[in-house]
Tab-separated table of N, CA and C in Angstrom:
chain	number	residue	atom	x	y	z
A	1	SER	N	-33.698	-26.887	-53.395
A	1	SER	CA	-34.921	-27.786	-53.096
A	1	SER	C	-35.262	-29.208	-53.383
A	2	HIS	N	-34.528	-29.620	-54.402
A	2	HIS	CA	-34.076	-30.743	-54.810
A	2	HIS	C	-33.194	-31.388	-53.736
A	3	ILE	N	-32.364	-31.470	-52.827
A	3	ILE	CA	-31.632	-32.350	-52.411
A	3	ILE	C	-32.592	-32.054	-51.056
A	4	ALA	N	-33.473	-31.301	-50.947
A	4	ALA	CA	-34.656	-31.501	-49.433
A	4	ALA	C	-35.197	-32.207	-49.916
A	5	LEU	N	-35.846	-32.446	-51.117
A	5	LEU	CA	-37.070	-33.242	-51.731
A	5	LEU	C	-36.285	-34.775	-51.374
A	6	LEU	N	-35.068	-35.100	-52.100
A	6	LEU	CA	-34.258	-36.199	-52.425
A	6	LEU	C	-34.616	-37.037	-50.680
A	7	PHE	N	-34.122	-36.002	-50.205
A	7	PHE	CA	-33.968	-36.625	-48.549
A	7	PHE	C	-35.265	-36.833	-47.668
A	8	SER	N	-36.124	-35.979	-48.429
A	8	SER	CA	-37.227	-36.455	-47.567
A	8	SER	C	-38.116	-37.533	-47.923
A	9	ILE	N	-37.813	-38.170	-49.141
A	9	ILE	CA	-38.475	-39.039	-50.052
A	9	ILE	C	-37.250	-40.028	-49.460
A	10	VAL	N	-35.961	-40.292	-49.397
A	10	VAL	CA	-35.440	-41.337	-48.879
A	10	VAL	C	-35.346	-41.656	-47.268
A	11	TYR	N	-35.773	-40.658	-46.608
A	11	TYR	CA	-36.126	-40.729	-45.409
A	11	TYR	C	-37.501	-41.359	-45.061
A	12	GLY	N	-38.668	-40.783	-46.015
A	12	GLY	CA	-40.056	-41.519	-45.993
A	12	GLY	C	-39.916	-43.097	-46.357
A	13	ILE	N	-39.425	-43.080	-47.653
A	13	ILE	CA	-39.422	-44.706	-47.881
A	13	ILE	C	-38.865	-45.567	-46.568
A	14	CYS	N	-37.232	-44.598	-45.908
A	14	CYS	CA	-36.761	-46.042	-45.468
A	14	CYS	C	-37.673	-46.230	-43.953
A	15	ARG	N	-38.301	-44.834	-43.342
A	15	ARG	CA	-39.582	-45.396	-42.005
A	15	ARG	C	-40.523	-46.132	-42.009
A	16	LEU	N	-40.894	-45.918	-43.918
A	16	LEU	CA	-41.990	-46.680	-44.119
A	16	LEU	C	-41.423	-48.412	-44.214
A	17	CYS	N	-40.228	-48.733	-44.528
A	17	CYS	CA	-39.886	-50.104	-44.217
A	17	CYS	C	-39.184	-50.032	-43.023
A	18	THR	N	-39.897	-49.420	-41.864
A	18	THR	CA	-38.935	-49.698	-40.475
A	18	THR	C	-37.871	-49.689	-40.456
A	19	ILE	N	-36.862	-48.807	-41.110
A	19	ILE	CA	-35.384	-48.659	-40.550
A	19	ILE	C	-35.548	-47.768	-39.690
A	20	LYS	N	-34.484	-47.750	-39.377
A	20	LYS	CA	-34.135	-46.986	-37.804
A	20	LYS	C	-34.015	-45.471	-38.708
A	21	LYS	N	-34.582	-44.616	-37.548
A	21	LYS	CA	-33.694	-43.020	-38.072
A	21	LYS	C	-32.714	-42.662	-38.221
A	22	ARG	N	-32.105	-43.474	-37.508
A	22	ARG	CA	-30.787	-42.873	-37.662
A	22	ARG	C	-29.851	-43.721	-39.200
A	23	TYR	N	-30.372	-44.721	-39.511
A	23	TYR	CA	-29.530	-45.634	-41.180
A	23	TYR	C	-30.817	-44.386	-42.066
A	24	ALA	N	-31.806	-44.235	-41.776
A	24	ALA	CA	-32.655	-43.429	-42.692
A	24	ALA	C	-31.599	-42.133	-42.996
A	25	MET	N	-31.438	-41.212	-42.358
A	25	MET	CA	-30.810	-40.255	-42.350
A	25	MET	C	-29.511	-40.307	-43.203
A	26	ILE	N	-28.730	-41.781	-42.892
A	26	ILE	CA	-27.588	-42.106	-43.507
A	26	ILE	C	-28.039	-42.562	-45.050
A	27	GLY	N	-29.122	-43.197	-45.205
A	27	GLY	CA	-29.232	-43.571	-46.392
A	27	GLY	C	-29.440	-41.947	-47.677
A	28	GLY	N	-30.393	-41.051	-46.716
A	28	GLY	CA	-30.419	-39.328	-47.219
A	28	GLY	C	-29.012	-39.117	-47.516
A	29	ILE	N	-28.037	-39.214	-46.595
A	29	ILE	CA	-26.427	-38.516	-47.350
A	29	ILE	C	-25.973	-38.899	-48.660
A	30	VAL	N	-26.044	-40.515	-48.511
A	30	VAL	CA	-25.356	-41.272	-49.391
A	30	VAL	C	-26.235	-40.715	-50.755
A	31	LEU	N	-27.281	-41.049	-51.003
A	31	LEU	CA	-28.072	-40.767	-51.843
A	31	LEU	C	-27.765	-38.847	-52.379
A	32	SER	N	-27.943	-38.191	-51.390
A	32	SER	CA	-27.729	-36.843	-51.921
A	32	SER	C	-26.153	-36.485	-52.440
A	33	VAL	N	-25.325	-37.335	-51.560
A	33	VAL	CA	-23.665	-37.129	-52.265
A	33	VAL	C	-23.979	-37.501	-53.607
A	34	PHE	N	-24.945	-38.756	-53.976
A	34	PHE	CA	-24.675	-39.692	-55.420
A	34	PHE	C	-25.192	-38.781	-56.498
A	35	TYR	N	-26.355	-37.650	-55.861
A	35	TYR	CA	-27.414	-36.717	-56.946
A	35	TYR	C	-26.083	-35.867	-56.812
A	36	CYS	N	-25.527	-35.364	-55.867
A	36	CYS	CA	-24.182	-33.906	-56.385
A	36	CYS	C	-23.261	-34.358	-57.166
A	37	ILE	N	-23.013	-35.496	-57.108
A	37	ILE	CA	-22.238	-35.813	-57.931
A	37	ILE	C	-22.749	-36.141	-59.752
A	38	LEU	N	-23.955	-36.869	-59.783
A	38	LEU	CA	-24.290	-36.990	-60.515
A	38	LEU	C	-25.004	-35.962	-61.707
A	39	VAL	N	-24.937	-35.028	-61.107
A	39	VAL	CA	-25.621	-33.472	-61.731
A	39	VAL	C	-24.386	-32.546	-61.884
A	40	GLY	N	-22.938	-32.236	-61.402
A	40	GLY	CA	-21.477	-31.683	-61.675
A	40	GLY	C	-21.176	-31.611	-60.131
A	41	LEU	N	-21.461	-31.457	-59.587
A	41	LEU	CA	-21.001	-30.601	-58.695
A	41	LEU	C	-20.968	-29.289	-58.677
A	42	SER	N	-21.633	-28.068	-58.873
A	42	SER	CA	-22.128	-26.940	-59.288
A	42	SER	C	-22.252	-26.274	-57.871
A	43	ALA	N	-22.059	-25.228	-57.647
A	43	ALA	CA	-21.992	-24.438	-56.179
A	43	ALA	C	-23.182	-24.966	-55.547
A	44	PRO	N	-24.275	-24.356	-55.780
A	44	PRO	CA	-25.484	-24.681	-55.298
A	44	PRO	C	-26.068	-26.068	-54.933
A	45	VAL	N	-25.459	-27.013	-55.491
A	45	VAL	CA	-26.053	-27.872	-55.150
A	45	VAL	C	-24.697	-28.565	-54.232
A	46	VAL	N	-23.855	-28.546	-54.537
A	46	VAL	CA	-22.827	-28.145	-53.184
A	46	VAL	C	-23.247	-28.013	-52.247
A	47	ARG	N	-23.283	-26.675	-52.370
A	47	ARG	CA	-24.523	-26.233	-51.189
A	47	ARG	C	-25.159	-26.562	-50.122
A	48	SER	N	-26.019	-26.606	-50.675
A	48	SER	CA	-27.537	-27.668	-50.476
A	48	SER	C	-27.017	-28.895	-49.542
A	49	THR	N	-26.318	-29.358	-50.578
A	49	THR	CA	-25.953	-31.013	-50.220
A	49	THR	C	-24.715	-31.504	-49.019
A	50	ILE	N	-24.394	-30.084	-48.341
A	50	ILE	CA	-23.435	-29.938	-47.331
A	50	ILE	C	-24.415	-29.932	-46.229
A	51	MET	N	-24.905	-28.868	-46.812
A	51	MET	CA	-26.126	-27.935	-45.786
A	51	MET	C	-27.114	-29.374	-45.086
A	52	GLY	N	-27.552	-30.223	-46.217
A	52	GLY	CA	-28.260	-31.337	-45.663
A	52	GLY	C	-27.503	-32.469	-45.005
A	53	ILE	N	-26.093	-32.394	-45.310
A	53	ILE	CA	-25.609	-33.943	-44.319
A	53	ILE	C	-25.259	-33.340	-43.174
A	54	TRP	N	-25.442	-31.659	-43.002
A	54	TRP	CA	-25.035	-30.966	-41.359
A	54	TRP	C	-25.786	-31.144	-40.387
A	55	LEU	N	-27.270	-30.639	-41.344
A	55	LEU	CA	-28.548	-31.230	-40.796
A	55	LEU	C	-28.596	-32.562	-40.470
A	56	ALA	N	-28.428	-33.439	-41.444
A	56	ALA	CA	-28.616	-35.123	-40.913
A	56	ALA	C	-27.746	-35.429	-39.575
A	57	LEU	N	-26.573	-34.898	-39.828
A	57	LEU	CA	-25.639	-35.270	-38.597
A	57	LEU	C	-26.404	-34.930	-37.016
A	58	ALA	N	-26.647	-33.429	-37.384
A	58	ALA	CA	-26.661	-32.866	-35.725
A	58	ALA	C	-27.744	-33.475	-35.763
A	59	TYR	N	-28.763	-34.367	-36.540
A	59	TYR	CA	-29.953	-35.074	-35.904
A	59	TYR	C	-29.959	-36.440	-35.512
A	60	ILE	N	-28.576	-36.801	-36.070
A	60	ILE	CA	-28.498	-38.705	-35.388
A	60	ILE	C	-27.710	-38.219	-34.488
A	61	LYS	N	-26.831	-37.453	-33.770
A	61	LYS	CA	-26.508	-37.015	-32.778
A	61	LYS	C	-26.855	-35.903	-31.951
A	62	GLY	N	-28.391	-35.881	-31.790
A	62	GLY	CA	-29.125	-35.331	-31.250
A	62	GLY	C	-29.198	-33.942	-30.757
A	63	ARG	N	-28.609	-33.000	-31.924
A	63	ARG	CA	-27.909	-31.390	-31.357
A	63	ARG	C	-28.497	-30.680	-32.133
A	64	MET	N	-28.896	-29.900	-31.625
A	64	MET	CA	-29.464	-28.689	-32.386
A	64	MET	C	-28.951	-28.215	-33.973
A	65	TYR	N	-29.768	-27.660	-34.564
A	65	TYR	CA	-28.911	-27.622	-36.020
A	65	TYR	C	-29.842	-26.059	-36.449
A	66	THR	N	-29.143	-24.988	-36.605
A	66	THR	CA	-29.335	-24.151	-37.205
A	66	THR	C	-28.734	-23.654	-38.357
A	67	ALA	N	-29.856	-23.309	-39.742
A	67	ALA	CA	-30.090	-23.138	-40.727
A	67	ALA	C	-28.400	-21.893	-40.924
A	68	LYS	N	-28.635	-20.827	-40.189
A	68	LYS	CA	-27.632	-19.892	-40.477
A	68	LYS	C	-26.176	-20.343	-40.179
A	69	GLN	N	-25.898	-21.671	-39.127
A	69	GLN	CA	-24.656	-22.436	-38.573
A	69	GLN	C	-24.351	-22.926	-39.655
A	70	GLY	N	-25.149	-23.220	-39.957
A	70	GLY	CA	-24.895	-24.781	-41.305
A	70	GLY	C	-24.043	-23.801	-42.426
A	71	LEU	N	-25.515	-22.371	-42.895
A	71	LEU	CA	-24.598	-21.925	-44.183
A	71	LEU	C	-23.153	-21.186	-44.082
A	72	ALA	N	-23.091	-20.951	-42.529
A	72	ALA	CA	-22.069	-19.706	-42.224
A	72	ALA	C	-20.671	-21.176	-42.280
A	73	ILE	N	-20.676	-22.188	-41.937
A	73	ILE	CA	-20.339	-23.714	-42.063
A	73	ILE	C	-19.408	-23.977	-43.215
A	74	THR	N	-21.249	-24.119	-44.138
A	74	THR	CA	-20.755	-24.248	-45.617
A	74	THR	C	-19.705	-23.691	-46.196
A	75	ALA	N	-19.836	-22.094	-45.976
A	75	ALA	CA	-19.131	-20.937	-46.402
A	75	ALA	C	-17.861	-21.069	-46.489
A	76	ILE	N	-17.470	-21.572	-45.413
A	76	ILE	CA	-16.260	-21.673	-44.864
A	76	ILE	C	-15.349	-23.008	-45.516
A	77	LEU	N	-15.833	-23.635	-45.668
A	77	LEU	CA	-15.334	-25.362	-46.287
A	77	LEU	C	-15.390	-25.054	-48.110
A	78	PHE	N	-16.347	-24.031	-48.444
A	78	PHE	CA	-15.934	-23.711	-50.040
A	78	PHE	C	-14.862	-23.211	-49.789
A	79	LEU	N	-14.691	-21.902	-48.830
A	79	LEU	CA	-13.438	-20.722	-48.604
A	79	LEU	C	-12.217	-21.498	-48.835
A	80	LEU	N	-12.409	-22.631	-47.834
A	80	LEU	CA	-10.797	-23.116	-47.459
A	80	LEU	C	-10.512	-23.953	-48.588
A	81	TYR	N	-10.917	-24.905	-49.244
A	81	TYR	CA	-11.205	-25.613	-50.798
A	81	TYR	C	-10.858	-24.444	-51.725
A	82	ASP	N	-10.674	-23.452	-51.903
A	82	ASP	CA	-11.065	-22.389	-52.951
A	82	ASP	C	-11.001	-20.930	-52.634
A	83	PRO	N	-10.186	-20.702	-52.001
A	83	PRO	CA	-10.513	-19.041	-51.628
A	83	PRO	C	-10.855	-17.727	-52.559
A	84	LEU	N	-10.598	-18.317	-54.187
A	84	LEU	CA	-11.054	-17.345	-55.071
A	84	LEU	C	-13.105	-18.002	-55.807
A	85	LEU	N	-13.202	-18.296	-54.957
A	85	LEU	CA	-14.733	-18.855	-55.044
A	85	LEU	C	-15.493	-17.685	-55.020
A	86	LEU	N	-14.849	-16.759	-53.819
A	86	LEU	CA	-15.918	-15.623	-53.316
A	86	LEU	C	-16.235	-14.558	-54.409
A	87	LEU	N	-15.305	-14.976	-55.405
A	87	LEU	CA	-15.405	-14.219	-56.866
A	87	LEU	C	-15.901	-14.815	-57.832
A	88	ASP	N	-16.826	-16.088	-57.703
A	88	ASP	CA	-17.516	-16.845	-58.252
A	88	ASP	C	-18.584	-16.453	-58.619
A	89	VAL	N	-19.583	-15.894	-59.684
A	89	VAL	CA	-21.064	-15.544	-59.373
A	89	VAL	C	-21.758	-16.557	-58.931
A	90	SER	N	-21.725	-17.975	-59.022
A	90	SER	CA	-22.353	-18.733	-58.913
A	90	SER	C	-22.630	-19.090	-57.628
A	91	PHE	N	-21.525	-18.745	-56.753
A	91	PHE	CA	-21.041	-18.867	-55.286
A	91	PHE	C	-21.441	-17.889	-54.940
A	92	GLN	N	-21.377	-16.702	-54.937
A	92	GLN	CA	-22.133	-15.001	-54.578
A	92	GLN	C	-23.968	-15.157	-54.486
A	93	LEU	N	-24.276	-15.708	-55.990
A	93	LEU	CA	-25.972	-16.059	-55.845
A	93	LEU	C	-26.437	-16.978	-55.012
A	94	SER	N	-25.513	-18.231	-54.740
A	94	SER	CA	-26.515	-19.225	-54.185
A	94	SER	C	-26.560	-18.694	-52.887
A	95	PHE	N	-24.923	-18.802	-52.154
A	95	PHE	CA	-25.220	-18.231	-50.911
A	95	PHE	C	-26.135	-16.894	-50.607
A	96	GLY	N	-25.854	-16.132	-51.408
A	96	GLY	CA	-26.724	-14.330	-51.473
A	96	GLY	C	-28.241	-14.932	-51.261
A	97	ALA	N	-28.607	-16.196	-52.316
A	97	ALA	CA	-30.033	-16.185	-51.664
A	97	ALA	C	-30.173	-16.903	-50.598
A	98	THR	N	-29.819	-18.249	-50.577
A	98	THR	CA	-29.921	-19.073	-49.340
A	98	THR	C	-29.782	-17.444	-47.689
A	99	TYR	N	-29.035	-16.932	-48.099
A	99	TYR	CA	-28.925	-16.221	-46.970
A	99	TYR	C	-29.773	-14.929	-46.503
A	100	GLY	N	-30.289	-14.728	-47.762
A	100	GLY	CA	-31.373	-14.069	-48.090
A	100	GLY	C	-33.150	-14.448	-47.445
A	101	LEU	N	-33.100	-15.871	-48.079
A	101	LEU	CA	-33.987	-16.835	-47.328
A	101	LEU	C	-34.387	-16.982	-45.914
A	102	LEU	N	-32.762	-16.910	-45.131
A	102	LEU	CA	-32.722	-17.195	-43.814
A	102	LEU	C	-33.103	-15.978	-43.051
A	103	ILE	N	-32.575	-14.387	-43.497
A	103	ILE	CA	-32.873	-13.654	-43.063
A	103	ILE	C	-34.572	-12.747	-43.604
A	104	TRP	N	-34.883	-13.105	-44.404
A	104	TRP	CA	-36.445	-12.646	-44.701
A	104	TRP	C	-37.428	-13.487	-44.618
A	105	GLY	N	-37.147	-14.177	-44.806
A	105	GLY	CA	-38.640	-15.670	-45.214
A	105	GLY	C	-39.497	-15.815	-44.131
A	106	LYS	N	-39.181	-15.754	-43.101
A	106	LYS	CA	-40.146	-15.829	-42.297
A	106	LYS	C	-40.724	-14.729	-41.690
A	107	VAL	N	-39.965	-13.347	-42.157
A	107	VAL	CA	-40.347	-12.204	-41.145
A	107	VAL	C	-41.509	-11.729	-42.885
A	108	LEU	N	-41.105	-11.817	-43.954
A	108	LEU	CA	-42.108	-11.289	-44.948
A	108	LEU	C	-43.328	-12.350	-45.012
A	109	TYR	N	-42.919	-13.742	-44.328
A	109	TYR	CA	-44.366	-14.363	-44.512
A	109	TYR	C	-45.449	-14.638	-43.143
A	110	GLU	N	-44.566	-14.446	-42.159
A	110	GLU	CA	-45.588	-13.224	-41.081
A	110	GLU	C	-46.252	-12.277	-41.529
A	111	ARG	N	-45.860	-11.386	-42.233
A	111	ARG	CA	-46.493	-9.930	-42.713
A	111	ARG	C	-47.160	-9.696	-44.097
A	112	ILE	N	-47.077	-10.935	-44.601
A	112	ILE	CA	-47.787	-11.283	-45.724
A	112	ILE	C	-49.067	-11.854	-45.482
A	113	GLN	N	-50.532	-11.186	-44.581
A	113	GLN	CA	-51.911	-12.076	-44.291
A	113	GLN	C	-52.660	-12.313	-45.599
A	114	TRP	N	-52.666	-11.176	-46.447
A	114	TRP	CA	-53.678	-11.055	-47.392
A	114	TRP	C	-53.712	-11.650	-48.473
A	115	LEU	N	-52.704	-12.623	-48.741
A	115	LEU	CA	-52.468	-13.382	-50.046
A	115	LEU	C	-52.960	-15.455	-49.267
A	116	PRO	N	-53.432	-15.940	-50.234
A	116	PRO	CA	-53.500	-17.354	-50.199
A	116	PRO	C	-52.035	-17.999	-49.440
A	117	ARG	N	-52.211	-19.415	-48.493
A	117	ARG	CA	-51.263	-19.631	-48.663
A	117	ARG	C	-50.391	-20.243	-50.038
A	118	TRP	N	-51.026	-21.088	-50.581
A	118	TRP	CA	-50.583	-21.577	-51.743
A	118	TRP	C	-49.668	-20.599	-52.537
A	119	ILE	N	-50.346	-19.217	-52.764
A	119	ILE	CA	-49.282	-18.088	-53.938
A	119	ILE	C	-48.441	-17.559	-52.327
A	120	LYS	N	-49.105	-17.572	-51.050
A	120	LYS	CA	-47.694	-16.718	-50.254
A	120	LYS	C	-46.608	-17.525	-50.065
A	121	THR	N	-46.625	-18.404	-50.057
A	121	THR	CA	-45.218	-19.310	-49.616
A	121	THR	C	-44.161	-18.953	-50.631
A	122	PRO	N	-44.738	-19.648	-52.314
A	122	PRO	CA	-43.911	-19.177	-52.983
A	122	PRO	C	-43.381	-17.845	-53.615
A	123	LEU	N	-43.808	-16.602	-53.308
A	123	LEU	CA	-43.566	-15.743	-53.555
A	123	LEU	C	-43.032	-14.789	-52.585
A	124	VAL	N	-43.417	-15.510	-51.171
A	124	VAL	CA	-42.270	-14.791	-49.924
A	124	VAL	C	-41.102	-15.808	-50.513
A	125	LEU	N	-40.748	-17.213	-50.407
A	125	LEU	CA	-39.445	-17.722	-50.843
A	125	LEU	C	-38.668	-16.779	-52.096
A	126	CYS	N	-38.843	-16.498	-53.157
A	126	CYS	CA	-38.559	-15.701	-54.153
A	126	CYS	C	-38.082	-14.709	-54.202
A	127	VAL	N	-39.164	-13.666	-53.224
A	127	VAL	CA	-38.673	-12.077	-53.024
A	127	VAL	C	-37.811	-12.301	-51.667
A	128	SER	N	-37.768	-13.054	-50.775
A	128	SER	CA	-36.823	-12.844	-49.861
A	128	SER	C	-35.574	-13.464	-50.135
A	129	ALA	N	-35.626	-14.958	-51.327
A	129	ALA	CA	-34.313	-14.623	-51.402
A	129	ALA	C	-33.511	-13.702	-52.376
A	130	GLN	N	-34.315	-12.934	-53.427
A	130	GLN	CA	-33.593	-12.020	-54.201
A	130	GLN	C	-33.586	-10.674	-53.557
A	131	LEU	N	-33.973	-10.545	-52.421
A	131	LEU	CA	-33.882	-8.711	-51.892
A	131	LEU	C	-31.588	-9.045	-51.695
A	132	LEU	N	-31.376	-9.925	-50.984
A	132	LEU	CA	-29.843	-9.826	-50.869
A	132	LEU	C	-29.239	-10.027	-51.920
A	133	ILE	N	-29.513	-10.822	-53.178
A	133	ILE	CA	-28.781	-10.785	-53.960
A	133	ILE	C	-29.497	-9.866	-55.386
A	134	LEU	N	-30.012	-9.186	-54.831
A	134	LEU	CA	-30.391	-7.863	-55.864
A	134	LEU	C	-29.242	-7.290	-56.553
A	135	PRO	N	-28.285	-6.500	-55.881
A	135	PRO	CA	-27.333	-5.538	-56.272
A	135	PRO	C	-26.438	-6.408	-57.172
A	136	LEU	N	-26.520	-7.719	-56.749
A	136	LEU	CA	-25.495	-8.810	-57.298
A	136	LEU	C	-26.369	-8.779	-58.745
A	137	GLN	N	-27.224	-8.937	-58.789
A	137	GLN	CA	-28.091	-9.121	-60.684
A	137	GLN	C	-27.884	-7.727	-61.292
A	138	LEU	N	-28.235	-6.444	-60.415
A	138	LEU	CA	-27.808	-5.806	-61.054
A	138	LEU	C	-26.585	-5.522	-62.346
A	139	TYR	N	-25.889	-5.829	-61.020
A	139	TYR	CA	-24.454	-5.818	-61.800
A	139	TYR	C	-24.067	-6.416	-62.487
A	140	TYR	N	-23.813	-7.684	-62.381
A	140	TYR	CA	-23.520	-9.111	-63.287
A	140	TYR	C	-24.535	-8.600	-64.565
A	141	PHE	N	-25.731	-8.828	-64.158
A	141	PHE	CA	-27.120	-9.035	-65.404
A	141	PHE	C	-27.707	-7.833	-65.928
A	142	HIS	N	-27.544	-6.491	-65.315
A	142	HIS	CA	-28.108	-4.666	-65.580
A	142	HIS	C	-28.976	-5.153	-66.034
A	143	TYR	N	-30.058	-5.776	-64.864
A	143	TYR	CA	-31.890	-6.203	-65.338
A	143	TYR	C	-31.948	-6.945	-63.996
A	144	ILE	N	-33.355	-6.226	-63.434
A	144	ILE	CA	-34.288	-7.351	-63.396
A	144	ILE	C	-35.587	-8.411	-63.256
A	145	SER	N	-35.247	-9.192	-63.458
A	145	SER	CA	-36.405	-10.067	-63.826
A	145	SER	C	-37.879	-10.012	-63.104
A	146	ILE	N	-38.458	-10.036	-63.364
A	146	ILE	CA	-40.081	-9.830	-62.687
A	146	ILE	C	-40.762	-11.818	-62.703
A	147	ALA	N	-40.180	-12.141	-63.893
A	147	ALA	CA	-40.914	-13.251	-64.404
A	147	ALA	C	-40.149	-14.134	-63.357
A	148	SER	N	-39.144	-14.206	-62.526
A	148	SER	CA	-39.147	-15.251	-61.371
A	148	SER	C	-40.393	-14.708	-60.770
A	149	LEU	N	-40.809	-14.207	-60.502
A	149	LEU	CA	-42.247	-14.367	-59.179
A	149	LEU	C	-43.181	-15.327	-59.904
A	150	LEU	N	-43.359	-15.083	-60.968
A	150	LEU	CA	-44.102	-16.033	-61.693
A	150	LEU	C	-43.878	-17.413	-62.030
A	151	ALA	N	-42.637	-17.782	-61.863
A	151	ALA	CA	-41.690	-18.628	-62.193
A	151	ALA	C	-41.678	-19.101	-60.622
A	152	ALA	N	-41.783	-18.856	-59.621
A	152	ALA	CA	-42.198	-18.988	-58.107
A	152	ALA	C	-43.216	-19.956	-57.880
A	153	CYS	N	-44.651	-19.391	-58.728
A	153	CYS	CA	-45.370	-19.666	-58.146
A	153	CYS	C	-46.157	-20.690	-59.414
A	154	ILE	N	-45.663	-21.242	-59.822
A	154	ILE	CA	-45.837	-21.926	-61.638
A	154	ILE	C	-44.752	-22.976	-61.600
A	155	VAL	N	-43.688	-22.144	-61.681
A	155	VAL	CA	-42.718	-23.285	-62.382
A	155	VAL	C	-42.736	-24.258	-60.995
A	156	ALA	N	-42.084	-23.965	-59.737
A	156	ALA	CA	-41.683	-24.474	-58.975
A	156	ALA	C	-42.216	-25.484	-58.514
A	157	PRO	N	-43.677	-24.993	-58.246
A	157	PRO	CA	-44.442	-26.250	-57.306
A	157	PRO	C	-44.519	-27.361	-58.662
A	158	LEU	N	-44.187	-27.445	-59.812
A	158	LEU	CA	-45.012	-27.992	-60.891
A	158	LEU	C	-43.044	-29.055	-61.167
A	159	LEU	N	-41.766	-28.222	-60.913
A	159	LEU	CA	-41.031	-29.264	-61.061
A	159	LEU	C	-41.014	-30.336	-59.806
A	160	ASP	N	-41.243	-29.526	-58.175
A	160	ASP	CA	-41.445	-30.574	-57.382
A	160	ASP	C	-42.325	-31.871	-57.659
A	161	ILE	N	-43.306	-31.253	-57.845
A	161	ILE	CA	-44.201	-32.769	-58.242
A	161	ILE	C	-43.531	-33.689	-59.076
A	162	SER	N	-43.205	-32.903	-60.615
A	162	SER	CA	-42.685	-33.566	-61.959
A	162	SER	C	-41.149	-34.695	-60.740
A	163	ILE	N	-40.917	-34.179	-60.300
A	163	ILE	CA	-39.477	-34.724	-59.824
A	163	ILE	C	-40.326	-35.972	-58.863
A	164	VAL	N	-40.922	-35.774	-57.565
A	164	VAL	CA	-41.638	-37.042	-56.407
A	164	VAL	C	-42.799	-37.691	-57.752
A	165	LEU	N	-42.693	-37.326	-59.198
A	165	LEU	CA	-43.628	-38.333	-59.896
A	165	LEU	C	-42.577	-39.081	-60.889
A	166	ILE	N	-41.613	-38.827	-61.458
A	166	ILE	CA	-40.226	-39.262	-62.006
A	166	ILE	C	-39.800	-40.292	-60.738
A	167	PHE	N	-39.599	-39.903	-59.623
A	167	PHE	CA	-39.010	-40.815	-58.572
A	167	PHE	C	-39.892	-42.214	-58.108
A	168	VAL	N	-41.161	-41.557	-58.036
A	168	VAL	CA	-42.225	-43.129	-57.770
A	168	VAL	C	-42.310	-43.776	-59.084
A	169	SER	N	-42.084	-43.553	-60.279
A	169	SER	CA	-42.641	-44.236	-61.752
A	169	SER	C	-41.420	-44.858	-61.683
A	170	THR	N	-40.277	-44.272	-61.060
A	170	THR	CA	-38.768	-45.348	-61.494
A	170	THR	C	-38.997	-46.841	-60.328
A	171	LEU	N	-39.382	-46.286	-58.502
A	171	LEU	CA	-39.038	-47.107	-58.086
A	171	LEU	C	-40.352	-47.995	-58.798
A	172	VAL	N	-41.231	-47.789	-59.466
A	172	VAL	CA	-42.541	-48.477	-59.720
A	172	VAL	C	-41.823	-49.529	-61.130
A	173	SER	N	-40.995	-49.077	-61.823
A	173	SER	CA	-40.866	-49.822	-63.039
A	173	SER	C	-39.801	-50.523	-62.756
A	174	TYR	N	-39.208	-50.294	-61.575
A	174	TYR	CA	-38.173	-51.630	-61.123
A	174	TYR	C	-39.018	-53.096	-60.217
A	175	VAL	N	-40.534	-52.498	-60.122
A	175	VAL	CA	-40.874	-53.081	-58.967
A	175	VAL	C	-41.762	-54.381	-59.618
A	176	LEU	N	-42.283	-53.493	-60.837
A	176	LEU	CA	-43.428	-54.342	-61.871
A	176	LEU	C	-42.639	-54.304	-63.327
A	177	PRO	N	-42.759	-55.659	-63.709
A	177	PRO	CA	-41.720	-55.888	-65.028
A	177	PRO	C	-42.219	-54.909	-66.379
């Protein structure tokens, strides 16, 4: 979500400054790569950065982008770089959770009609991501935490809001002495 949020902020600011869409996307790519390096090149961040770059390149070229295809290409690039990453817990959980989102996210969202949208969205995201990695969680950690459901509904939205506020306050601090 951080890479998507970063891309959105950069793209929005560029468009507000009447910068062409193409250059706004290139700005998003450059900044997301910088962010990826800044936070330490962990598997989930690199995965989301590469998927974001594929999305931006598809947009620039006027091509159709599918997230499943982007995820598959990203996994192939990872494994070409280091085939032993297949045994890495972080790699397995990151790609598994993302694939779970792609498989079950829309289905669960359409089936759960009785919850208000503000709670349904983070709950569906959490559950659909965890459905596929449930066996991995049990294997590696020997338990399943239901605290993630609470965190998805409370902490994740607050984290996104705080990231936006930090970004805005940083920009304001450069503009105003």
